[in-house]
Structures are given as C-alpha cells and as structure tokens.
Amino acid sequence: MALTTIECKGVVKGKVAGKVLFSRKPLSFIGGVDPETGIIQDPLSDQYGQSMADKILVFPFGKGSSGAGLVLLELARVGKAPKALVNLRTNTVLLTGPLVMREFYKKEMPVVCVNEAGMEILSQAGEATVDSTAGEITLTA
C-alpha cells in the first residue's frame, strides 16, 4: 500500500500515530467537550457523541472561550486527551493546553497546521502519523 504524505507546519513539537477523528466544523472546548471523558458534546458538531481520547483530532480551528487550553489540560490529566491537534489555523488560546501539558504532565501533544488540500485528504484518513518536527503527516490507513 502506498503511503500518502501531507506537508504541515509544526506549531507544538512531537510525533504520534493513531486513529484520525475528522471534523469539518470549528470546535469549542468549553461546553463543547466533556473534560472528564473527551466526548464531543456540541450538538452542532459533525462528531457529536464521539470521543477524542487517544485520537488525532482534525478540525479547522477552535472557537470560543479562553478556557480551551484548560479543558485540554484536564483531558490530559484524566487520560482522555487527543494525541495531536491538526488545524487549518490555530491560536494561542488552544495552544496553552499542549504547551502547559508538556511542563505539568511531561506529555506531548503535537499541534500542526495544514492547508485546505491537506484537510480534504485527512477527511478520508483512518490512521496517521503526525510529525511536527519533520513537518509531515503520513496516512497509514
């Protein structure tokens, strides 16, 4: 099977592999995600009811409150955080979680950005490896 590789811009370092959870909609972590389970609770999300735990979470961008980083941090504390975040664009509100997580829990959550073409390829992905240092995402299934 031929592997597909997508270029990405690394924002937070790290390398992980896992199943992809893809959403075409922006996501609010405050009120939109259960911080104890990692289940998406936003009824407007196309991934409503799905768990982001241990998955590579792909969504266009975060929306809403400055507490997004705190929800990501709590998800890491209880072992329900996504393995990586892949966005069209990210912001500092979202980045605080992965950055603080590294210091508090010694866990890495790579964050990368891709372009629209990359998002379309990821919409069909089952599993992937995200390597923010190399600047690439490799689809493995």
PDB file of N, CA and C in Angstrom, residues 19 114 136:
ATOM      1  N   LYS A  19      -5.487   6.835  15.323  1.00  0.00           N
ATOM      2  CA  LYS A  19      -6.692   6.988  14.515  1.00  0.00           C
ATOM      3  C   LYS A  19      -7.031   8.471  14.383  1.00  0.00           C
ATOM      4  N   VAL A 114      -2.349  22.526   8.521  1.00  0.00           N
ATOM      5  CA  VAL A 114      -2.313  22.080   7.135  1.00  0.00           C
ATOM      6  C   VAL A 114      -3.131  23.054   6.288  1.00  0.00           C
ATOM      7  N   GLU A 136       5.388  16.873   8.580  1.00  0.00           N
ATOM      8  CA  GLU A 136       4.624  15.993   7.698  1.00  0.00           C
ATOM      9  C   GLU A 136       3.652  15.110   8.476  1.00  0.00           C
TER      10      GLU A 136
END
